[in-house]
mmCIF file with all atom_site columns, C-alpha atoms in Angstrom:
data_model
loop_
_atom_site.group_PDB
_atom_site.id
_atom_site.type_symbol
_atom_site.label_atom_id
_atom_site.label_alt_id
_atom_site.label_comp_id
_atom_site.label_asym_id
_atom_site.label_entity_id
_atom_site.label_seq_id
_atom_site.pdbx_PDB_ins_code
_atom_site.Cartn_x
_atom_site.Cartn_y
_atom_site.Cartn_z
_atom_site.occupancy
_atom_site.B_iso_or_equiv
_atom_site.pdbx_formal_charge
_atom_site.auth_seq_id
_atom_site.auth_comp_id
_atom_site.auth_asym_id
_atom_site.auth_atom_id
_atom_site.pdbx_PDB_model_num
ATOM 1   C CA . MET A 1 1   ? 16.246  -13.796 31.039 1.00 0.00 ? 1   MET A CA 1
ATOM 2   C CA . SER A 1 2   ? 12.341  -13.049 31.369 1.00 0.00 ? 2   SER A CA 1
ATOM 3   C CA . THR A 1 3   ? 10.490  -10.666 29.476 1.00 0.00 ? 3   THR A CA 1
ATOM 4   C CA . VAL A 1 4   ? 7.309   -9.712  29.074 1.00 0.00 ? 4   VAL A CA 1
ATOM 5   C CA . LYS A 1 5   ? 5.855   -7.505  25.936 1.00 0.00 ? 5   LYS A CA 1
ATOM 6   C CA . ILE A 1 6   ? 3.172   -4.743  26.120 1.00 0.00 ? 6   ILE A CA 1
ATOM 7   C CA . THR A 1 7   ? 1.363   -3.491  23.347 1.00 0.00 ? 7   THR A CA 1
ATOM 8   C CA . PRO A 1 8   ? -0.925  -0.465  23.226 1.00 0.00 ? 8   PRO A CA 1
ATOM 9   C CA . SER A 1 9   ? -4.404  -1.818  24.510 1.00 0.00 ? 9   SER A CA 1
ATOM 10  C CA . ALA A 1 10  ? -7.530  -0.890  21.992 1.00 0.00 ? 10  ALA A CA 1
ATOM 11  C CA . ALA A 1 11  ? -8.501  2.162   24.558 1.00 0.00 ? 11  ALA A CA 1
ATOM 12  C CA . SER A 1 12  ? -5.180  3.454   23.853 1.00 0.00 ? 12  SER A CA 1
ATOM 13  C CA . LEU A 1 13  ? -5.323  3.247   19.801 1.00 0.00 ? 13  LEU A CA 1
ATOM 14  C CA . THR A 1 14  ? -8.576  4.712   20.190 1.00 0.00 ? 14  THR A CA 1
ATOM 15  C CA . THR A 1 15  ? -7.888  7.568   22.266 1.00 0.00 ? 15  THR A CA 1
ATOM 16  C CA . THR A 1 16  ? -4.988  8.661   19.896 1.00 0.00 ? 16  THR A CA 1
ATOM 17  C CA . ILE A 1 17  ? -7.357  8.763   16.746 1.00 0.00 ? 17  ILE A CA 1
ATOM 18  C CA . LYS A 1 18  ? -9.979  10.381  18.646 1.00 0.00 ? 18  LYS A CA 1
ATOM 19  C CA . HIS A 1 19  ? -6.747  12.891  19.145 1.00 0.00 ? 19  HIS A CA 1
ATOM 20  C CA . LEU A 1 20  ? -6.066  13.328  15.773 1.00 0.00 ? 20  LEU A CA 1
ATOM 21  C CA . ALA A 1 21  ? -9.589  13.382  14.604 1.00 0.00 ? 21  ALA A CA 1
ATOM 22  C CA . SER A 1 22  ? -10.386 16.362  17.136 1.00 0.00 ? 22  SER A CA 1
ATOM 23  C CA . ILE A 1 23  ? -8.065  18.549  14.961 1.00 0.00 ? 23  ILE A CA 1
ATOM 24  C CA . HIS A 1 24  ? -9.693  17.607  11.616 1.00 0.00 ? 24  HIS A CA 1
ATOM 25  C CA . ASN A 1 25  ? -13.161 17.320  9.916  1.00 0.00 ? 25  ASN A CA 1
ATOM 26  C CA . THR A 1 26  ? -13.370 13.948  7.780  1.00 0.00 ? 26  THR A CA 1
ATOM 27  C CA . THR A 1 27  ? -15.210 11.050  8.688  1.00 0.00 ? 27  THR A CA 1
ATOM 28  C CA . ILE A 1 28  ? -12.411 7.726   10.044 1.00 0.00 ? 28  ILE A CA 1
ATOM 29  C CA . PHE A 1 29  ? -13.633 4.421   10.795 1.00 0.00 ? 29  PHE A CA 1
ATOM 30  C CA . THR A 1 30  ? -11.857 2.275   13.602 1.00 0.00 ? 30  THR A CA 1
ATOM 31  C CA . SER A 1 31  ? -11.947 -1.383  13.639 1.00 0.00 ? 31  SER A CA 1
ATOM 32  C CA . ASN A 1 32  ? -15.136 -1.335  15.911 1.00 0.00 ? 32  ASN A CA 1
ATOM 33  C CA . SER A 1 33  ? -17.017 0.907   13.410 1.00 0.00 ? 33  SER A CA 1
ATOM 34  C CA . THR A 1 34  ? -16.827 3.809   15.865 1.00 0.00 ? 34  THR A CA 1
ATOM 35  C CA . LYS A 1 35  ? -16.951 7.374   13.444 1.00 0.00 ? 35  LYS A CA 1
ATOM 36  C CA . PHE A 1 36  ? -15.099 10.168  14.193 1.00 0.00 ? 36  PHE A CA 1
ATOM 37  C CA . ARG A 1 37  ? -14.924 13.445  12.318 1.00 0.00 ? 37  ARG A CA 1
ATOM 38  C CA . ALA A 1 38  ? -11.501 14.507  10.178 1.00 0.00 ? 38  ALA A CA 1
ATOM 39  C CA . PRO A 1 39  ? -10.582 16.640  7.405  1.00 0.00 ? 39  PRO A CA 1
ATOM 40  C CA . ARG A 1 40  ? -11.205 15.735  3.969  1.00 0.00 ? 40  ARG A CA 1
ATOM 41  C CA . ARG A 1 41  ? -7.869  17.651  2.789  1.00 0.00 ? 41  ARG A CA 1
ATOM 42  C CA . GLY A 1 42  ? -4.018  16.649  3.906  1.00 0.00 ? 42  GLY A CA 1
ATOM 43  C CA . PHE A 1 43  ? -5.352  14.393  6.267  1.00 0.00 ? 43  PHE A CA 1
ATOM 44  C CA . THR A 1 44  ? -3.693  11.010  6.448  1.00 0.00 ? 44  THR A CA 1
ATOM 45  C CA . VAL A 1 45  ? -3.311  8.831   9.643  1.00 0.00 ? 45  VAL A CA 1
ATOM 46  C CA . SER A 1 46  ? -0.213  6.483   9.574  1.00 0.00 ? 46  SER A CA 1
ATOM 47  C CA . MET A 1 47  ? 0.025   3.354   11.219 1.00 0.00 ? 47  MET A CA 1
ATOM 48  C CA . ALA A 1 48  ? 3.696   4.693   12.452 1.00 0.00 ? 48  ALA A CA 1
ATOM 49  C CA . ALA A 1 49  ? 1.954   7.291   14.602 1.00 0.00 ? 49  ALA A CA 1
ATOM 50  C CA . PHE A 1 50  ? 1.134   4.253   17.219 1.00 0.00 ? 50  PHE A CA 1
ATOM 51  C CA . VAL A 1 51  ? 2.515   1.181   15.763 1.00 0.00 ? 51  VAL A CA 1
ATOM 52  C CA . HIS A 1 52  ? 6.191   0.828   16.617 1.00 0.00 ? 52  HIS A CA 1
ATOM 53  C CA . THR A 1 53  ? 8.834   -2.117  17.039 1.00 0.00 ? 53  THR A CA 1
ATOM 54  C CA . PRO A 1 54  ? 8.464   -2.882  20.945 1.00 0.00 ? 54  PRO A CA 1
ATOM 55  C CA . LEU A 1 55  ? 11.241  -0.754  22.829 1.00 0.00 ? 55  LEU A CA 1
ATOM 56  C CA . GLU A 1 56  ? 13.649  -2.870  25.440 1.00 0.00 ? 56  GLU A CA 1
ATOM 57  C CA . VAL A 1 57  ? 13.244  -1.706  28.768 1.00 0.00 ? 57  VAL A CA 1
ATOM 58  C CA . CYS A 1 58  ? 15.187  -3.159  31.845 1.00 0.00 ? 58  CYS A CA 1
ATOM 59  C CA . VAL A 1 59  ? 13.151  -3.177  34.701 1.00 0.00 ? 59  VAL A CA 1
ATOM 60  C CA . LYS A 1 60  ? 13.526  -4.219  38.096 1.00 0.00 ? 60  LYS A CA 1
ATOM 61  C CA . GLN A 1 61  ? 12.188  -7.993  39.020 1.00 0.00 ? 61  GLN A CA 1
ATOM 62  C CA . SER A 1 62  ? 9.717   -8.424  42.125 1.00 0.00 ? 62  SER A CA 1
ATOM 63  C CA . ILE A 1 63  ? 11.258  -9.616  45.098 1.00 0.00 ? 63  ILE A CA 1
ATOM 64  C CA . THR A 1 64  ? 8.090   -11.728 45.990 1.00 0.00 ? 64  THR A CA 1
ATOM 65  C CA . ILE A 1 65  ? 6.917   -13.152 42.713 1.00 0.00 ? 65  ILE A CA 1
ATOM 66  C CA . PRO A 1 66  ? 9.258   -13.975 39.890 1.00 0.00 ? 66  PRO A CA 1
ATOM 67  C CA . ASN A 1 67  ? 8.614   -12.381 36.606 1.00 0.00 ? 67  ASN A CA 1
ATOM 68  C CA . LYS A 1 68  ? 6.807   -9.485  37.958 1.00 0.00 ? 68  LYS A CA 1
ATOM 69  C CA . LEU A 1 69  ? 7.459   -5.601  38.427 1.00 0.00 ? 69  LEU A CA 1
ATOM 70  C CA . GLY A 1 70  ? 9.287   -4.753  41.100 1.00 0.00 ? 70  GLY A CA 1
ATOM 71  C CA . ASP A 1 71  ? 8.924   -1.725  43.242 1.00 0.00 ? 71  ASP A CA 1
ATOM 72  C CA . CYS A 1 72  ? 10.849  1.244   41.626 1.00 0.00 ? 72  CYS A CA 1
ATOM 73  C CA . PRO A 1 73  ? 9.427   4.805   41.081 1.00 0.00 ? 73  PRO A CA 1
ATOM 74  C CA . PHE A 1 74  ? 11.711  5.521   38.475 1.00 0.00 ? 74  PHE A CA 1
ATOM 75  C CA . THR A 1 75  ? 11.007  2.576   36.346 1.00 0.00 ? 75  THR A CA 1
ATOM 76  C CA . GLN A 1 76  ? 7.359   3.362   36.804 1.00 0.00 ? 76  GLN A CA 1
ATOM 77  C CA . ARG A 1 77  ? 7.993   6.937   35.600 1.00 0.00 ? 77  ARG A CA 1
ATOM 78  C CA . VAL A 1 78  ? 9.655   5.496   32.476 1.00 0.00 ? 78  VAL A CA 1
ATOM 79  C CA . LEU A 1 79  ? 6.726   3.169   31.986 1.00 0.00 ? 79  LEU A CA 1
ATOM 80  C CA . LEU A 1 80  ? 4.251   5.772   32.685 1.00 0.00 ? 80  LEU A CA 1
ATOM 81  C CA . THR A 1 81  ? 5.657   7.620   29.810 1.00 0.00 ? 81  THR A CA 1
ATOM 82  C CA . LEU A 1 82  ? 5.515   4.964   27.361 1.00 0.00 ? 82  LEU A CA 1
ATOM 83  C CA . GLU A 1 83  ? 1.947   3.970   28.478 1.00 0.00 ? 83  GLU A CA 1
ATOM 84  C CA . GLU A 1 84  ? 0.440   7.607   27.732 1.00 0.00 ? 84  GLU A CA 1
ATOM 85  C CA . LYS A 1 85  ? 2.618   7.868   24.715 1.00 0.00 ? 85  LYS A CA 1
ATOM 86  C CA . HIS A 1 86  ? 0.700   4.653   23.335 1.00 0.00 ? 86  HIS A CA 1
ATOM 87  C CA . LEU A 1 87  ? 4.449   2.730   22.821 1.00 0.00 ? 87  LEU A CA 1
ATOM 88  C CA . PRO A 1 88  ? 4.644   -0.939  22.907 1.00 0.00 ? 88  PRO A CA 1
ATOM 89  C CA . TYR A 1 89  ? 7.773   -2.224  25.180 1.00 0.00 ? 89  TYR A CA 1
ATOM 90  C CA . ASP A 1 90  ? 9.590   -4.991  26.367 1.00 0.00 ? 90  ASP A CA 1
ATOM 91  C CA . MET A 1 91  ? 10.413  -5.411  29.673 1.00 0.00 ? 91  MET A CA 1
ATOM 92  C CA . LYS A 1 92  ? 13.039  -7.300  30.864 1.00 0.00 ? 92  LYS A CA 1
ATOM 93  C CA . PHE A 1 93  ? 13.163  -8.465  34.574 1.00 0.00 ? 93  PHE A CA 1
ATOM 94  C CA . VAL A 1 94  ? 16.357  -8.052  36.371 1.00 0.00 ? 94  VAL A CA 1
ATOM 95  C CA . ASP A 1 95  ? 17.095  -9.454  39.847 1.00 0.00 ? 95  ASP A CA 1
ATOM 96  C CA . LEU A 1 96  ? 19.066  -6.769  41.365 1.00 0.00 ? 96  LEU A CA 1
ATOM 97  C CA . SER A 1 97  ? 20.245  -8.731  44.362 1.00 0.00 ? 97  SER A CA 1
ATOM 98  C CA . ASN A 1 98  ? 21.620  -11.055 41.854 1.00 0.00 ? 98  ASN A CA 1
ATOM 99  C CA . LYS A 1 99  ? 22.520  -8.963  38.632 1.00 0.00 ? 99  LYS A CA 1
ATOM 100 C CA . PRO A 1 100 ? 22.908  -11.384 35.697 1.00 0.00 ? 100 PRO A CA 1
ATOM 101 C CA . ASP A 1 101 ? 26.022  -10.884 33.548 1.00 0.00 ? 101 ASP A CA 1
ATOM 102 C CA . TRP A 1 102 ? 24.057  -9.914  29.998 1.00 0.00 ? 102 TRP A CA 1
ATOM 103 C CA . PHE A 1 103 ? 22.691  -7.004  32.401 1.00 0.00 ? 103 PHE A CA 1
ATOM 104 C CA . LEU A 1 104 ? 26.222  -5.654  33.597 1.00 0.00 ? 104 LEU A CA 1
ATOM 105 C CA . LYS A 1 105 ? 27.690  -5.703  29.960 1.00 0.00 ? 105 LYS A CA 1
ATOM 106 C CA . ILE A 1 106 ? 25.316  -3.225  29.171 1.00 0.00 ? 106 ILE A CA 1
ATOM 107 C CA . SER A 1 107 ? 24.873  -1.427  32.584 1.00 0.00 ? 107 SER A CA 1
ATOM 108 C CA . PRO A 1 108 ? 28.018  -1.262  34.061 1.00 0.00 ? 108 PRO A CA 1
ATOM 109 C CA . GLU A 1 109 ? 26.688  0.404   37.236 1.00 0.00 ? 109 GLU A CA 1
ATOM 110 C CA . GLY A 1 110 ? 24.069  -1.999  37.173 1.00 0.00 ? 110 GLY A CA 1
ATOM 111 C CA . LYS A 1 111 ? 20.790  0.415   37.418 1.00 0.00 ? 111 LYS A CA 1
ATOM 112 C CA . VAL A 1 112 ? 17.362  0.580   36.468 1.00 0.00 ? 112 VAL A CA 1
ATOM 113 C CA . PRO A 1 113 ? 15.724  1.544   34.301 1.00 0.00 ? 113 PRO A CA 1
ATOM 114 C CA . LEU A 1 114 ? 17.505  1.254   31.174 1.00 0.00 ? 114 LEU A CA 1
ATOM 115 C CA . ILE A 1 115 ? 16.040  1.323   28.066 1.00 0.00 ? 115 ILE A CA 1
ATOM 116 C CA . LYS A 1 116 ? 17.308  0.897   24.297 1.00 0.00 ? 116 LYS A CA 1
ATOM 117 C CA . LEU A 1 117 ? 16.963  3.459   21.793 1.00 0.00 ? 117 LEU A CA 1
ATOM 118 C CA . ASP A 1 118 ? 18.455  3.726   18.480 1.00 0.00 ? 118 ASP A CA 1
ATOM 119 C CA . GLU A 1 119 ? 20.657  0.757   19.194 1.00 0.00 ? 119 GLU A CA 1
ATOM 120 C CA . LYS A 1 120 ? 22.014  2.435   22.194 1.00 0.00 ? 120 LYS A CA 1
ATOM 121 C CA . TRP A 1 121 ? 21.152  1.661   26.064 1.00 0.00 ? 121 TRP A CA 1
ATOM 122 C CA . VAL A 1 122 ? 20.073  4.765   27.601 1.00 0.00 ? 122 VAL A CA 1
ATOM 123 C CA . PRO A 1 123 ? 19.884  5.100   31.752 1.00 0.00 ? 123 PRO A CA 1
ATOM 124 C CA . ASP A 1 124 ? 18.375  7.346   33.901 1.00 0.00 ? 124 ASP A CA 1
ATOM 125 C CA . SER A 1 125 ? 14.785  7.938   33.909 1.00 0.00 ? 125 SER A CA 1
ATOM 126 C CA . ASP A 1 126 ? 15.456  11.829  33.673 1.00 0.00 ? 126 ASP A CA 1
ATOM 127 C CA . VAL A 1 127 ? 17.633  11.050  30.232 1.00 0.00 ? 127 VAL A CA 1
ATOM 128 C CA . ILE A 1 128 ? 15.223  8.513   29.323 1.00 0.00 ? 128 ILE A CA 1
ATOM 129 C CA . THR A 1 129 ? 11.787  10.230  29.479 1.00 0.00 ? 129 THR A CA 1
ATOM 130 C CA . GLN A 1 130 ? 13.211  13.414  27.932 1.00 0.00 ? 130 GLN A CA 1
ATOM 131 C CA . ALA A 1 131 ? 14.893  11.132  24.951 1.00 0.00 ? 131 ALA A CA 1
ATOM 132 C CA . LEU A 1 132 ? 11.084  9.900   24.662 1.00 0.00 ? 132 LEU A CA 1
ATOM 133 C CA . GLU A 1 133 ? 9.611   12.976  24.227 1.00 0.00 ? 133 GLU A CA 1
ATOM 134 C CA . GLU A 1 134 ? 12.222  14.616  21.744 1.00 0.00 ? 134 GLU A CA 1
ATOM 135 C CA . LYS A 1 135 ? 11.487  10.949  19.559 1.00 0.00 ? 135 LYS A CA 1
ATOM 136 C CA . TYR A 1 136 ? 8.108   10.700  20.232 1.00 0.00 ? 136 TYR A CA 1
ATOM 137 C CA . PRO A 1 137 ? 6.620   14.103  21.178 1.00 0.00 ? 137 PRO A CA 1
ATOM 138 C CA . ASP A 1 138 ? 2.977   12.818  20.469 1.00 0.00 ? 138 ASP A CA 1
ATOM 139 C CA . PRO A 1 139 ? 1.140   13.328  22.828 1.00 0.00 ? 139 PRO A CA 1
ATOM 140 C CA . PRO A 1 140 ? 3.148   15.721  24.482 1.00 0.00 ? 140 PRO A CA 1
ATOM 141 C CA . LEU A 1 141 ? 3.871   15.271  28.094 1.00 0.00 ? 141 LEU A CA 1
ATOM 142 C CA . THR A 1 142 ? 6.223   18.271  28.947 1.00 0.00 ? 142 THR A CA 1
ATOM 143 C CA . THR A 1 143 ? 5.635   19.378  32.676 1.00 0.00 ? 143 THR A CA 1
ATOM 144 C CA . PRO A 1 144 ? 4.441   22.465  32.929 1.00 0.00 ? 144 PRO A CA 1
ATOM 145 C CA . PRO A 1 145 ? 6.840   25.142  34.841 1.00 0.00 ? 145 PRO A CA 1
ATOM 146 C CA . GLU A 1 146 ? 4.324   26.010  37.449 1.00 0.00 ? 146 GLU A CA 1
ATOM 147 C CA . LYS A 1 147 ? 3.888   22.197  38.224 1.00 0.00 ? 147 LYS A CA 1
ATOM 148 C CA . ALA A 1 148 ? 7.930   20.813  37.945 1.00 0.00 ? 148 ALA A CA 1
ATOM 149 C CA . SER A 1 149 ? 8.601   20.820  41.590 1.00 0.00 ? 149 SER A CA 1
ATOM 150 C CA . VAL A 1 150 ? 5.460   19.410  42.748 1.00 0.00 ? 150 VAL A CA 1
ATOM 151 C CA . GLY A 1 151 ? 6.322   16.662  45.018 1.00 0.00 ? 151 GLY A CA 1
ATOM 152 C CA . SER A 1 152 ? 9.974   17.218  44.388 1.00 0.00 ? 152 SER A CA 1
ATOM 153 C CA . LYS A 1 153 ? 10.654  17.366  48.077 1.00 0.00 ? 153 LYS A CA 1
ATOM 154 C CA . ILE A 1 154 ? 9.308   14.086  49.307 1.00 0.00 ? 154 ILE A CA 1
ATOM 155 C CA . PHE A 1 155 ? 11.893  11.875  48.744 1.00 0.00 ? 155 PHE A CA 1
ATOM 156 C CA . PRO A 1 156 ? 14.614  13.661  50.765 1.00 0.00 ? 156 PRO A CA 1
ATOM 157 C CA . LYS A 1 157 ? 11.975  14.632  53.589 1.00 0.00 ? 157 LYS A CA 1
ATOM 158 C CA . PHE A 1 158 ? 11.335  11.000  53.933 1.00 0.00 ? 158 PHE A CA 1
ATOM 159 C CA . VAL A 1 159 ? 14.863  9.967   54.042 1.00 0.00 ? 159 VAL A CA 1
ATOM 160 C CA . ALA A 1 160 ? 15.762  12.726  56.775 1.00 0.00 ? 160 ALA A CA 1
ATOM 161 C CA . PHE A 1 161 ? 12.705  11.418  58.797 1.00 0.00 ? 161 PHE A CA 1
ATOM 162 C CA . LEU A 1 162 ? 13.934  7.564   58.496 1.00 0.00 ? 162 LEU A CA 1
ATOM 163 C CA . LYS A 1 163 ? 17.391  8.355   59.371 1.00 0.00 ? 163 LYS A CA 1
ATOM 164 C CA . SER A 1 164 ? 16.557  10.949  62.520 1.00 0.00 ? 164 SER A CA 1
ATOM 165 C CA . LYS A 1 165 ? 17.034  9.750   65.727 1.00 0.00 ? 165 LYS A CA 1
ATOM 166 C CA . ASP A 1 166 ? 15.669  12.666  67.323 1.00 0.00 ? 166 ASP A CA 1
ATOM 167 C CA . SER A 1 167 ? 12.088  12.815  67.175 1.00 0.00 ? 167 SER A CA 1
ATOM 168 C CA . SER A 1 168 ? 11.553  16.599  68.067 1.00 0.00 ? 168 SER A CA 1
ATOM 169 C CA . ASP A 1 169 ? 14.196  17.799  65.273 1.00 0.00 ? 169 ASP A CA 1
ATOM 170 C CA . GLY A 1 170 ? 11.515  18.693  62.971 1.00 0.00 ? 170 GLY A CA 1
ATOM 171 C CA . THR A 1 171 ? 11.931  16.181  60.404 1.00 0.00 ? 171 THR A CA 1
ATOM 172 C CA . GLU A 1 172 ? 8.800   14.447  60.857 1.00 0.00 ? 172 GLU A CA 1
ATOM 173 C CA . GLN A 1 173 ? 6.782   17.814  60.747 1.00 0.00 ? 173 GLN A CA 1
ATOM 174 C CA . ALA A 1 174 ? 8.277   18.640  57.343 1.00 0.00 ? 174 ALA A CA 1
ATOM 175 C CA . LEU A 1 175 ? 7.398   15.582  55.938 1.00 0.00 ? 175 LEU A CA 1
ATOM 176 C CA . LEU A 1 176 ? 3.903   15.673  56.881 1.00 0.00 ? 176 LEU A CA 1
ATOM 177 C CA . ASP A 1 177 ? 3.934   19.471  55.205 1.00 0.00 ? 177 ASP A CA 1
ATOM 178 C CA . GLU A 1 178 ? 5.398   17.995  52.028 1.00 0.00 ? 178 GLU A CA 1
ATOM 179 C CA . LEU A 1 179 ? 2.655   14.909  52.022 1.00 0.00 ? 179 LEU A CA 1
ATOM 180 C CA . THR A 1 180 ? 0.022   16.936  52.785 1.00 0.00 ? 180 THR A CA 1
ATOM 181 C CA . ALA A 1 181 ? 0.610   19.617  49.895 1.00 0.00 ? 181 ALA A CA 1
ATOM 182 C CA . PHE A 1 182 ? 0.736   16.338  47.648 1.00 0.00 ? 182 PHE A CA 1
ATOM 183 C CA . ASN A 1 183 ? -2.121  14.972  48.918 1.00 0.00 ? 183 ASN A CA 1
ATOM 184 C CA . ASP A 1 184 ? -3.893  18.304  48.314 1.00 0.00 ? 184 ASP A CA 1
ATOM 185 C CA . TYR A 1 185 ? -2.489  18.550  44.748 1.00 0.00 ? 185 TYR A CA 1
ATOM 186 C CA . LEU A 1 186 ? -3.608  14.622  43.733 1.00 0.00 ? 186 LEU A CA 1
ATOM 187 C CA . LYS A 1 187 ? -7.240  15.383  44.972 1.00 0.00 ? 187 LYS A CA 1
ATOM 188 C CA . ASP A 1 188 ? -7.060  18.015  42.187 1.00 0.00 ? 188 ASP A CA 1
ATOM 189 C CA . ASN A 1 189 ? -4.914  15.854  39.866 1.00 0.00 ? 189 ASN A CA 1
ATOM 190 C CA . SER A 1 190 ? -5.287  12.155  40.581 1.00 0.00 ? 190 SER A CA 1
ATOM 191 C CA . ILE A 1 191 ? -3.323  9.764   38.395 1.00 0.00 ? 191 ILE A CA 1
ATOM 192 C CA . PHE A 1 192 ? -4.281  6.400   40.524 1.00 0.00 ? 192 PHE A CA 1
ATOM 193 C CA . SER A 1 193 ? -7.339  5.415   38.388 1.00 0.00 ? 193 SER A CA 1
ATOM 194 C CA . ARG A 1 194 ? -5.844  5.469   34.963 1.00 0.00 ? 194 ARG A CA 1
ATOM 195 C CA . GLU A 1 195 ? -5.236  2.545   33.259 1.00 0.00 ? 195 GLU A CA 1
ATOM 196 C CA . THR A 1 196 ? -1.564  3.390   32.637 1.00 0.00 ? 196 THR A CA 1
ATOM 197 C CA . PHE A 1 197 ? -1.016  3.807   36.066 1.00 0.00 ? 197 PHE A CA 1
ATOM 198 C CA . ILE A 1 198 ? -2.302  0.636   37.243 1.00 0.00 ? 198 ILE A CA 1
ATOM 199 C CA . ASN A 1 199 ? -0.641  -1.162  34.443 1.00 0.00 ? 199 ASN A CA 1
ATOM 200 C CA . THR A 1 200 ? 2.837   0.439   35.865 1.00 0.00 ? 200 THR A CA 1
ATOM 201 C CA . ARG A 1 201 ? 2.414   0.041   39.476 1.00 0.00 ? 201 ARG A CA 1
ATOM 202 C CA . ALA A 1 202 ? 4.632   -2.392  41.860 1.00 0.00 ? 202 ALA A CA 1
ATOM 203 C CA . LEU A 1 203 ? 2.934   -4.853  44.187 1.00 0.00 ? 203 LEU A CA 1
ATOM 204 C CA . LYS A 1 204 ? 2.165   -3.668  47.584 1.00 0.00 ? 204 LYS A CA 1
ATOM 205 C CA . GLU A 1 205 ? 4.159   -6.510  49.006 1.00 0.00 ? 205 GLU A CA 1
ATOM 206 C CA . ASP A 1 206 ? 7.046   -5.425  46.965 1.00 0.00 ? 206 ASP A CA 1
ATOM 207 C CA . VAL A 1 207 ? 6.909   -1.842  48.382 1.00 0.00 ? 207 VAL A CA 1
ATOM 208 C CA . ILE A 1 208 ? 6.992   -3.039  51.709 1.00 0.00 ? 208 ILE A CA 1
ATOM 209 C CA . GLU A 1 209 ? 9.547   -5.724  51.277 1.00 0.00 ? 209 GLU A CA 1
ATOM 210 C CA . GLY A 1 210 ? 11.490  -2.802  49.403 1.00 0.00 ? 210 GLY A CA 1
ATOM 211 C CA . TRP A 1 211 ? 11.545  -0.153  52.112 1.00 0.00 ? 211 TRP A CA 1
ATOM 212 C CA . ARG A 1 212 ? 11.843  -2.637  55.094 1.00 0.00 ? 212 ARG A CA 1
ATOM 213 C CA . PRO A 1 213 ? 15.731  -2.749  55.367 1.00 0.00 ? 213 PRO A CA 1
ATOM 214 C CA . LYS A 1 214 ? 15.657  1.036   54.962 1.00 0.00 ? 214 LYS A CA 1
ATOM 215 C CA . VAL A 1 215 ? 13.454  1.191   57.468 1.00 0.00 ? 215 VAL A CA 1
ATOM 216 C CA . MET A 1 216 ? 14.668  -1.462  60.055 1.00 0.00 ? 216 MET A CA 1
ATOM 217 C CA . GLY A 1 217 ? 18.167  -0.548  59.260 1.00 0.00 ? 217 GLY A CA 1
#
């Protein structure tokens, strides 16, 4: 079993301290002597706010390079949540083409992502991100209601297009419409340059190989 431990970067910790300091008014010194203003009364900075025992996360292993993160948008969603909340984590790579016995014991369905919270293995990215939000509410990552449906139709439209055998059935245009709307949204809200996205993205080669059998049939 291969694992990789990830801890919050210095930039992430500094961001967290700045966030805390922005609420208060007393001077705080970080390890690099950067000063922030924060309150004199009732203000304490607990290391528990940004230092935790690494959370164990089972992720898809790359099919092109061993012991690298594979292509799985659901896994990236979980890892992005951990990164944005500055939580250290320990990735356990799983070869989904040859699932090991230890993995099948904790995940009978053999699916990733899977995370260990309060000594229990929790599946499903929706459930995991909600659990992380409740357990570690700061910084909050709850999606605003008006943005909850952004991009939600792309995957089903893409699948319909791939399965289509009639070029005039409208599935191509439906996909293009969804991608155009999403692209317009990303122009104003792009995350591709964020360190957290870069740290959790899959290799281009894995994305291509992951979709090849779906496209080729």
